[in-house]
Each structure stands twice: as structure tokens, then as C-alpha cells.
PDB file of C-alpha atoms and ligand atoms in Angstrom:
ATOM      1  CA  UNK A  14      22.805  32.089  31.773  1.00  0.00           C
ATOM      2  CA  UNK A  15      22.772  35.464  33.443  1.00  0.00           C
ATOM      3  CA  UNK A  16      20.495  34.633  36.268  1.00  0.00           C
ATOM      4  CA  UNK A  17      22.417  33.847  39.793  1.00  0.00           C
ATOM      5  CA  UNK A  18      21.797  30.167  41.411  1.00  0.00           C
ATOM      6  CA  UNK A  19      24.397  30.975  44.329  1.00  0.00           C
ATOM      7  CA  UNK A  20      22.349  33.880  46.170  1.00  0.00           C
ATOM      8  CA  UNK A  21      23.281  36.279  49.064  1.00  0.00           C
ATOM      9  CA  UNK A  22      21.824  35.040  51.749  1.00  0.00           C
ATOM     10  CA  UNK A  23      18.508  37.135  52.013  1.00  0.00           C
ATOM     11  CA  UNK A  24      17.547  36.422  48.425  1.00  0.00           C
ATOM     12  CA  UNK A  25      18.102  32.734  48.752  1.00  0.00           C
ATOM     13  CA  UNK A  26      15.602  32.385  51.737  1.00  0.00           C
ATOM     14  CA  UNK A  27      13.084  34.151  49.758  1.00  0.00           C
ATOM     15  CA  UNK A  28      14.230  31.476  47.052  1.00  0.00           C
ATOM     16  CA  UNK A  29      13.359  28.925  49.662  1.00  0.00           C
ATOM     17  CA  UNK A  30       9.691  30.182  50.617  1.00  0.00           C
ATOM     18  CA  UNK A  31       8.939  30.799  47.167  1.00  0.00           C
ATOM     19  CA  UNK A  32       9.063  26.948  46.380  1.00  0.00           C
ATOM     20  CA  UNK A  33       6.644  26.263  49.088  1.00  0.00           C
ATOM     21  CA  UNK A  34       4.290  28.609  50.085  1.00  0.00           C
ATOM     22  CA  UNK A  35       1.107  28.843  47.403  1.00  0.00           C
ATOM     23  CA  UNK A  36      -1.510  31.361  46.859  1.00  0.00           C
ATOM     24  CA  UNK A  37      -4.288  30.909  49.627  1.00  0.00           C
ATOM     25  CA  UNK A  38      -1.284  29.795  52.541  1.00  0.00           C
ATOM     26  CA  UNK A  39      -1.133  31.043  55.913  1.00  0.00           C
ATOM     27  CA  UNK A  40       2.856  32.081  56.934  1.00  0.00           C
ATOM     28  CA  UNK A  41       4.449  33.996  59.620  1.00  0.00           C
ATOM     29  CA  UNK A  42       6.975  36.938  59.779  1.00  0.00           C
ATOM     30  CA  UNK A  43       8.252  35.999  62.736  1.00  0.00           C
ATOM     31  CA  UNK A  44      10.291  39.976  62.915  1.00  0.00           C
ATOM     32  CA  UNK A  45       8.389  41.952  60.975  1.00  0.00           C
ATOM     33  CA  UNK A  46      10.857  44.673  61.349  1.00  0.00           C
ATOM     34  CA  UNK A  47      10.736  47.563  58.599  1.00  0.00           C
ATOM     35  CA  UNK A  48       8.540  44.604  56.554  1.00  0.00           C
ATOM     36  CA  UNK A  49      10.161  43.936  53.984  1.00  0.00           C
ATOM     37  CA  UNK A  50       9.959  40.058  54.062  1.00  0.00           C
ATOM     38  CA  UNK A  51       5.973  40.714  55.456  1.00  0.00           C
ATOM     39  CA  UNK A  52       5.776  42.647  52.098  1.00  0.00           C
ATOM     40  CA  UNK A  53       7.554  39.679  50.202  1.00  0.00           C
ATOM     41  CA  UNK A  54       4.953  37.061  52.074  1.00  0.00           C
ATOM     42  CA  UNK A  55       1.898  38.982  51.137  1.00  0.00           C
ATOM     43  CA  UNK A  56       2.288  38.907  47.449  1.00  0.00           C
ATOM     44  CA  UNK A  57       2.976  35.456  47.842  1.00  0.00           C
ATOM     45  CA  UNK A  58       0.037  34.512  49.394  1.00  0.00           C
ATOM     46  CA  UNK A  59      -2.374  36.300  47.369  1.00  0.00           C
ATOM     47  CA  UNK A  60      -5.617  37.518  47.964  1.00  0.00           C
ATOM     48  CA  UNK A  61      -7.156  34.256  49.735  1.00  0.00           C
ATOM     49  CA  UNK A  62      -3.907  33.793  51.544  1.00  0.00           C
ATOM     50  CA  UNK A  63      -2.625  35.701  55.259  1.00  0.00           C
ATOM     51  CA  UNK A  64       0.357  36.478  56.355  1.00  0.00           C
ATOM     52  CA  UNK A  65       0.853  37.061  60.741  1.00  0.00           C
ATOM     53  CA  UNK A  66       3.433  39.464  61.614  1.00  0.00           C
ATOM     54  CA  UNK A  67       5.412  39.896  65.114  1.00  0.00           C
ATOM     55  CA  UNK A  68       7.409  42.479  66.505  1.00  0.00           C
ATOM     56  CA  UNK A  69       8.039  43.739  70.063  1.00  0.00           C
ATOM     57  CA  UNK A  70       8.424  47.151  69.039  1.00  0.00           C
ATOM     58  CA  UNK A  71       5.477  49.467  67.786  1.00  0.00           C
ATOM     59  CA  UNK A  72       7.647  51.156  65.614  1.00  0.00           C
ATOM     60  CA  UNK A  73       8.384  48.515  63.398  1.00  0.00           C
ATOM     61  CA  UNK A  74       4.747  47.532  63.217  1.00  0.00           C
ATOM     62  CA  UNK A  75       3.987  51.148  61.842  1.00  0.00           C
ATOM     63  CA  UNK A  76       6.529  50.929  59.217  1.00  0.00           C
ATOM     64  CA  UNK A  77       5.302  47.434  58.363  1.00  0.00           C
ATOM     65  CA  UNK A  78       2.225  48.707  57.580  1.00  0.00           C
ATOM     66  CA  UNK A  79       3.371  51.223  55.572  1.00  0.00           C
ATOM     67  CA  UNK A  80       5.185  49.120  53.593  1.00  0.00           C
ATOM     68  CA  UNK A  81       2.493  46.635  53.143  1.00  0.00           C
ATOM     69  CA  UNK A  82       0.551  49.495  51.712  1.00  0.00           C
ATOM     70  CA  UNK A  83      -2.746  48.311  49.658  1.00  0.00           C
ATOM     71  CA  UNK A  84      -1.876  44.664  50.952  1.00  0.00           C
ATOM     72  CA  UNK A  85      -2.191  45.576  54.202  1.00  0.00           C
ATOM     73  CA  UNK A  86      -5.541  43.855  54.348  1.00  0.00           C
ATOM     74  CA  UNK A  87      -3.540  40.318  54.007  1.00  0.00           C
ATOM     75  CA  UNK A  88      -1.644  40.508  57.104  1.00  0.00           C
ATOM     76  CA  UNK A  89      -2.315  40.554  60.965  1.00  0.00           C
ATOM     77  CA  UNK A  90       0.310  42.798  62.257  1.00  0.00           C
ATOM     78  CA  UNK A  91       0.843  41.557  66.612  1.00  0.00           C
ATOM     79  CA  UNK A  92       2.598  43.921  68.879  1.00  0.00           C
ATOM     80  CA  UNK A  93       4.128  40.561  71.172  1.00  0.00           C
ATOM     81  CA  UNK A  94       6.747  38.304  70.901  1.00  0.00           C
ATOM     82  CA  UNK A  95       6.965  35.243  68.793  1.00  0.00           C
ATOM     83  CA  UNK A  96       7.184  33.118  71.191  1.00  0.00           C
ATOM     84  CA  UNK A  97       3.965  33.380  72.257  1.00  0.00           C
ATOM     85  CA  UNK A  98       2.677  32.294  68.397  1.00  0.00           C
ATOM     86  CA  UNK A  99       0.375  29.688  69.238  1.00  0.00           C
ATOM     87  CA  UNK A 100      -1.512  32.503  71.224  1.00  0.00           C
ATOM     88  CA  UNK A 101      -2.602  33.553  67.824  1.00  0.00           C
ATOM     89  CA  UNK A 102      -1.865  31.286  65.125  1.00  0.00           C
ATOM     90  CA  UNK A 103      -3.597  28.015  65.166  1.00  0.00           C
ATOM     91  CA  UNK A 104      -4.118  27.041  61.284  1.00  0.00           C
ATOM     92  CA  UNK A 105      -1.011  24.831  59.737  1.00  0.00           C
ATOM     93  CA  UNK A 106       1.585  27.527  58.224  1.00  0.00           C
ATOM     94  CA  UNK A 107       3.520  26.662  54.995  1.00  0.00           C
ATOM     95  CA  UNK A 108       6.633  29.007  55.859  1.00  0.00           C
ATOM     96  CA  UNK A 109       8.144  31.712  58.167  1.00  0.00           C
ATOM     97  CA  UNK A 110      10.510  33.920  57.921  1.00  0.00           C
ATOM     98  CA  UNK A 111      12.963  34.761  60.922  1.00  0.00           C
ATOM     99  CA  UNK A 112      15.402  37.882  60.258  1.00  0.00           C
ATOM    100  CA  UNK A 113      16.970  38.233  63.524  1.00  0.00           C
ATOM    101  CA  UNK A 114      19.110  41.245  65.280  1.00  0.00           C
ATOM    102  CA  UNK A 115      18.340  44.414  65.378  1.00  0.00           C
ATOM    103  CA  UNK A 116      16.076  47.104  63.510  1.00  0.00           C
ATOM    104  CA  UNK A 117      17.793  48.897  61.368  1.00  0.00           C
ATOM    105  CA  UNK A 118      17.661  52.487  61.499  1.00  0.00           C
ATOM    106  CA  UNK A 119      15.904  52.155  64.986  1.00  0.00           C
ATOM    107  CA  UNK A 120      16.395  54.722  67.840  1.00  0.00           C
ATOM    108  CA  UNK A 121      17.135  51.513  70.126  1.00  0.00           C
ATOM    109  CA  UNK A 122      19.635  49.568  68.282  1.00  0.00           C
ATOM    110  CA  UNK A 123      19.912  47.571  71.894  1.00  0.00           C
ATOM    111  CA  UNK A 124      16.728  46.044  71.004  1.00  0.00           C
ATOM    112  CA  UNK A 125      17.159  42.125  69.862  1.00  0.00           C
ATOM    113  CA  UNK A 126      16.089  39.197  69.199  1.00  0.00           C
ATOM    114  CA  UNK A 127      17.342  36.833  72.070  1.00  0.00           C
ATOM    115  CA  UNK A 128      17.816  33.602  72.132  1.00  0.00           C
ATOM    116  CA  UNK A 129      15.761  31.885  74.593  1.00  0.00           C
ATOM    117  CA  UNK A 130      12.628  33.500  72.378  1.00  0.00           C
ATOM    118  CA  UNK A 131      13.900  32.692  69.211  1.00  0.00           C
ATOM    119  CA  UNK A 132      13.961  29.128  69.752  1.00  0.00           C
ATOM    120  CA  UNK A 133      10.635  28.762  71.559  1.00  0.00           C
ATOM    121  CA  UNK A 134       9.480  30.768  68.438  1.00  0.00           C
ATOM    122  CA  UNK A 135      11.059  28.145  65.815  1.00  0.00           C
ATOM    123  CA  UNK A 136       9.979  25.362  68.577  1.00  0.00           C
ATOM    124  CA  UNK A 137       6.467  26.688  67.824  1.00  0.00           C
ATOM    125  CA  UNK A 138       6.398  26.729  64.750  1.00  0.00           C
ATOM    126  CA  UNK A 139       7.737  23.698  63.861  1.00  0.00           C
ATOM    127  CA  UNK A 140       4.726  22.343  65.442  1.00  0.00           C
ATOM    128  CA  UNK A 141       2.841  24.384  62.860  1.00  0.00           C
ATOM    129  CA  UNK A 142       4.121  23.907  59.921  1.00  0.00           C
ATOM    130  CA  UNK A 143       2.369  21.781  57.375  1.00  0.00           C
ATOM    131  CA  UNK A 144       4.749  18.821  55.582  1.00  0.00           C
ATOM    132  CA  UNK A 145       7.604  19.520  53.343  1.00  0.00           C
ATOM    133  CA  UNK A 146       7.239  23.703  55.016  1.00  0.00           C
ATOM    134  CA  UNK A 147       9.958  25.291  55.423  1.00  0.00           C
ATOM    135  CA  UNK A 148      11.453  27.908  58.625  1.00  0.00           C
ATOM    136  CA  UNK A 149      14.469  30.214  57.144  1.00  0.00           C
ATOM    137  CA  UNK A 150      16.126  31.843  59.955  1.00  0.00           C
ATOM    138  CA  UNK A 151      18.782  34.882  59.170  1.00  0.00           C
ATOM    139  CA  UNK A 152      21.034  34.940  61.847  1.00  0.00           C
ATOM    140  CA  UNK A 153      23.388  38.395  62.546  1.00  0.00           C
ATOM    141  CA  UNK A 154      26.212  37.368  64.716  1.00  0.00           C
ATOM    142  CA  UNK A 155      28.161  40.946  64.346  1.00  0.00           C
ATOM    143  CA  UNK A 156      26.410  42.629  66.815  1.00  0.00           C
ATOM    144  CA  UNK A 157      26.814  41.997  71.009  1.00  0.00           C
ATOM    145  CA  UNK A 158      24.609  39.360  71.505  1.00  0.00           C
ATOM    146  CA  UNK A 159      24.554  38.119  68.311  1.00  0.00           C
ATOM    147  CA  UNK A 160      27.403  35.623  68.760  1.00  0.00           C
ATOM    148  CA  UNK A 161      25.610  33.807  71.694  1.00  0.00           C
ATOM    149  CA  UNK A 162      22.278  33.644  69.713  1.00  0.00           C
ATOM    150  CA  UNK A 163      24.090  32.094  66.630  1.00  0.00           C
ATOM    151  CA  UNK A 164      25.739  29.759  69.308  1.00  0.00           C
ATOM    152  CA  UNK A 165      22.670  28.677  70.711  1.00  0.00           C
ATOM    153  CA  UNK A 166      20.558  28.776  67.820  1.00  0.00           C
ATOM    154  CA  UNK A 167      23.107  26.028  66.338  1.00  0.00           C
ATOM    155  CA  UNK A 168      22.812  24.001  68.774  1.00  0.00           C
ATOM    156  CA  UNK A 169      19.484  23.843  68.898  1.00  0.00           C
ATOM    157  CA  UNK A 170      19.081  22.799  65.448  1.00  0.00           C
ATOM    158  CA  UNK A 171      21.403  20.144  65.709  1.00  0.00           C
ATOM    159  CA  UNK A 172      19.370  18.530  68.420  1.00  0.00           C
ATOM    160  CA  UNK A 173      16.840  17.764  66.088  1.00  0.00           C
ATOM    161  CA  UNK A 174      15.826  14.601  65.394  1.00  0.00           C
ATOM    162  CA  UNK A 175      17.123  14.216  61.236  1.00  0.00           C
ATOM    163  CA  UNK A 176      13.293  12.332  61.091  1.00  0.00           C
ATOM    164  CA  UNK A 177      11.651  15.334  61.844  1.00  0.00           C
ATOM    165  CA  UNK A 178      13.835  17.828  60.262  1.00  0.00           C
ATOM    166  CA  UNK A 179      16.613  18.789  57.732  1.00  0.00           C
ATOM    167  CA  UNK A 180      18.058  21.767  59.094  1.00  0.00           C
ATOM    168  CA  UNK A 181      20.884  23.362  56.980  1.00  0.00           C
ATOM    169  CA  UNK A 182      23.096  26.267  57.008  1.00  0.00           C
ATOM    170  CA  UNK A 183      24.382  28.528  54.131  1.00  0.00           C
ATOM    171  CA  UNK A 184      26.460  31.438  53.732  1.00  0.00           C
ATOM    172  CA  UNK A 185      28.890  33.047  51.560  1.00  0.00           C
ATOM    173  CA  UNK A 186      32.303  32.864  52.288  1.00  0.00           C
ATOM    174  CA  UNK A 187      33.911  35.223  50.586  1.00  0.00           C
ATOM    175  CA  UNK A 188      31.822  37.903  51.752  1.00  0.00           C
ATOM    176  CA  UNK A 189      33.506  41.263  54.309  1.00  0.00           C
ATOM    177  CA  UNK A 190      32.133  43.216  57.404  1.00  0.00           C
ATOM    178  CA  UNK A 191      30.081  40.641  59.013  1.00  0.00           C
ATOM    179  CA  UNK A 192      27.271  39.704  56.707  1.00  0.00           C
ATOM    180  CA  UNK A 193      24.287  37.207  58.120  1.00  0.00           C
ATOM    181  CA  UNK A 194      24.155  33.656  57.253  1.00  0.00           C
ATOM    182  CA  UNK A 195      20.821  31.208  56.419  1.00  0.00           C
ATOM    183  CA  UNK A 196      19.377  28.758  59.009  1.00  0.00           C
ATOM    184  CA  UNK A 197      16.579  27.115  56.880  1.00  0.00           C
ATOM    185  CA  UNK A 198      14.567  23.958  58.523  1.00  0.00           C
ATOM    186  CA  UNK A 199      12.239  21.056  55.952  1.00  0.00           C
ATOM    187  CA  UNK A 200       9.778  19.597  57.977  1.00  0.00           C
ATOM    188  CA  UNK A 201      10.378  15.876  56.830  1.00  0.00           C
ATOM    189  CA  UNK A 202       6.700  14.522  58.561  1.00  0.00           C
ATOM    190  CA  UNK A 203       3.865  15.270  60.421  1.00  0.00           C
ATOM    191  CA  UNK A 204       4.057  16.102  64.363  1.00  0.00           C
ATOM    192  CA  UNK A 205       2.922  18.512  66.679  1.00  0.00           C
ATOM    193  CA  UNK A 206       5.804  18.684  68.496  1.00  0.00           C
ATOM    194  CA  UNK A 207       9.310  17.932  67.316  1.00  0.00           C
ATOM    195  CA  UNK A 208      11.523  15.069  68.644  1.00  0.00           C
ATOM    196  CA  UNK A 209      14.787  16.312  70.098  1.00  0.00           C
ATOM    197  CA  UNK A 210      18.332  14.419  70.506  1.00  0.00           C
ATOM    198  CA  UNK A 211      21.052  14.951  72.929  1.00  0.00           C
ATOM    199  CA  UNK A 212      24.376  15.751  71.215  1.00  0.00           C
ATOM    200  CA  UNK A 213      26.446  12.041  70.833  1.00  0.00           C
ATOM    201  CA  UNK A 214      23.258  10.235  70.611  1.00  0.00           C
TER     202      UNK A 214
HETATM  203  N1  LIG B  30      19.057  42.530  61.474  1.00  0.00           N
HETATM  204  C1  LIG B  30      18.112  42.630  60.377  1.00  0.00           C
HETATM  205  C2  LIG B  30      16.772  43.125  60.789  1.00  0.00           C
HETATM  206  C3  LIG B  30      16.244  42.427  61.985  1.00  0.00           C
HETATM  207  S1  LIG B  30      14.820  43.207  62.491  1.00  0.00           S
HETATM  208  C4  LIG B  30      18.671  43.552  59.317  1.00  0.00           C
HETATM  209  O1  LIG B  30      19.741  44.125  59.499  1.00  0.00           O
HETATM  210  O2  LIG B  30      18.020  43.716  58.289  1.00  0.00           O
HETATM  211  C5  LIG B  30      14.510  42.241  63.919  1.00  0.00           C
HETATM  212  C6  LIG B  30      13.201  42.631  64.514  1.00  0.00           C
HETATM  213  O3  LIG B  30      12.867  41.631  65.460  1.00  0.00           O
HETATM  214  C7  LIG B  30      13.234  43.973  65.234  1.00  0.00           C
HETATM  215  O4  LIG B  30      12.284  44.833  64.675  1.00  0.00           O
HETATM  216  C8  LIG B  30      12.871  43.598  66.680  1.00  0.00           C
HETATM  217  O5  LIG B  30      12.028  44.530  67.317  1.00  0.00           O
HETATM  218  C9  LIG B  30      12.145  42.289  66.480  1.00  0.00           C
HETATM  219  N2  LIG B  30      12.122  41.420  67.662  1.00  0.00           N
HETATM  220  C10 LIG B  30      13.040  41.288  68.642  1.00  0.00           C
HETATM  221  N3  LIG B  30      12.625  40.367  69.542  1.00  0.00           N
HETATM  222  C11 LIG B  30      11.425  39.901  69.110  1.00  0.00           C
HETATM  223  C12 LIG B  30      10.493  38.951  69.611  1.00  0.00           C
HETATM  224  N4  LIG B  30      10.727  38.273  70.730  1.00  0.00           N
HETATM  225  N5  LIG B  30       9.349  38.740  68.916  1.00  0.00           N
HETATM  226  C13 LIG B  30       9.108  39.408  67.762  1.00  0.00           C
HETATM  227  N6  LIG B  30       9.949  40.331  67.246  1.00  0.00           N
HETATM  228  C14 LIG B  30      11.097  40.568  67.904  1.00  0.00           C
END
């Protein structure tokens, strides 16, 4: 028994999509960033499948593409913000992938993701999501910023309703310097839009 069940955190959100989202799905990369996880969701989708892509910032749509490289023709890359997903996506979604902060090796490293867009994004896309999907959400709280995002971004998820949604959080402990931790969110039943409930109700 070589093989790790306890992952870092960005391998155990791929872990996550990977036991939902089938060949033919439509998912979103909610920060396409350098593309990694838009790479990751085109191989999962296959041929028949598509993957949307967001970023604010043409920069990391041109290294997303380059990345993609001969799967480029599975994904539709969208120079706007997430929050505006229903703009473009209207099919259900099995998954989506949020990797929030900044881009690495970016000449703007005061470029982020904020948090009154993040959670109209996941807001969105709950709506979206098909069933038993499921939203992972990396969340960064070293840099400035970052700390009121995760802050908000908590409680958010813990408004809502248990119904709807299992919303968890993971991390390592035992890790140095800062490292992200995992948001993921089950959708438990269908609904368009998710019920919400005050904190002590
Ligand atoms: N912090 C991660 C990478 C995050 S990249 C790491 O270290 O690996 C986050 C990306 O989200 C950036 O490319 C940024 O431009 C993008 N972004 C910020 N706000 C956004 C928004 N509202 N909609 C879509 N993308 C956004």
C-alpha cells in the first residue's frame, strides 16, 4: 500500500472531480489561471465532453491555452468574471473547480479573486450543477486579502441549507508557510437556486 489516501490539498480536489465528472460532462474552471486544473478537466471530459474557463486577466487565458495544447478544442476559454457564469453556461455542469488568489508568476500579483465574486460565482453554480456534483474551492488565505475571502467564504457555506448541500473543509495540519486548504460542496438534490439559513437557525 504505497499509494496516498490523505492528499495535499490540490490533489485531493482533483480526487473529488474525478469521482464525478464522466466522459461527455460539461464543467467549469472557474480561474483558469496558468490552466492547469482546465488541463486536468479536459482529459476528463473527453472528446464529447467541454470544459468553460474564466479569468479576468488575458494573460492567463493565453497560457491556458497553451497548456491545453491539442485539447484546446474542448474548452471555451471567457475573458470575464465568474460571476457572470450564467451569461454563458446554461447546460447542467457535473463539477468546477475554484483555485482562488493570485496568478502565480503574474506581473500583477495585486490581482485576486475577491470575495463578493467568488460567492456569486459558487451561488451560480450551485444552481447548475447536476445531483450528487460537486464545487471544490482552494482557498489561499496568506496573501492580503486572502484572510477576509476565507472569512467570508466560510460563512457563506455555512449558511447553507444541510438539504441542499454538504459543504466540507479539509486541510493538512501539519503543513508550513501558509499552504491553501479545500472547500468542496455535494449537491444533495435538485434546485435552481439554493436555500440559505441564518446562522442560529
Ligand atoms: N493561488 C493559486 C492560483 C490562483 S489563480 C496558486 O497559487 O496556484 C487565480 C486566478 O483567478 C487568476 O488568474 C485571476 O486572474 C483569476 N481571477 C480573479 N478574479 C476572477 C474573477 N472574478 N473571475 C474569474 N477569474 C478571476
Amino acid at each position: 500500500m504505497a499509494d496516498i489516501l490523505l492528499h495535499r490539498v490540490l490533489p485531493m480536489a482533483k480526487r473529488m472531480i474525478s469521482e464525478r465528472v464522466q466522459p461527455g460532462d460539461t464543467v467549469v474552471d472557474a480561474t483558469a489561471g496558468n490552466g492547469n486544473d482546465t488541463l486536468f478537466l479536459a482529459e476528463l471530459v473527453g472528446e464529447t465532453g467541454h470544459v468553460v474557463a474564466f479569468d479576468i486577466q488575458q494573460q492567463a487565458l493565453e497560457a491556458t491555452n497553451r497548456h491545453l495544447g491539442e485539447l484546446a478544442g474542448r474548452a471555451t476559454l471567457i475573458h470575464d468574471s465568474h460571476a457572470n457564469v450564467r451569461e454563458y453556461v446554461q447546460s447542467e455542469i457535473s463539477g468546477a473547480m475554484f483555485n482562488l488568489g493570485y496568478l502565480p508568476y503574474s506581473d500583477d500579483l495585486s490581482i485576486i479573486t475577491t470575495p463578493s465574486s467568488t460567492i456569486a460565482a459558487i451561488h451560480a453554480m450551485l444552481g447548475l450543477l447536476k445531483k450528487s456534483g460537486i464545487i471544490t474551492i482552494t482557498v489561499y488565505d496568506g496573501h492580503e486579502g486572502g484572510s477576509e475571502e476565507r472569512d467570508a467564504l466560510l460563512d457563506y457555506v455555512s449558511t447553507l441549507h444541510q438539504g441542499d448541500v454538504h459543504a466540507i473543509r479539509y486541510e493538512l495540519l501539519n503543513q508550513r508557510r501558509n499552504p491553501p486548504f479545500l472547500l468542496a460542496l455535494e449537491k444533495m438534490k435538485d434546485f435552481k437556486e439554493v436555500r440559505t439559513v441564518e446562522a442560529g437557525e
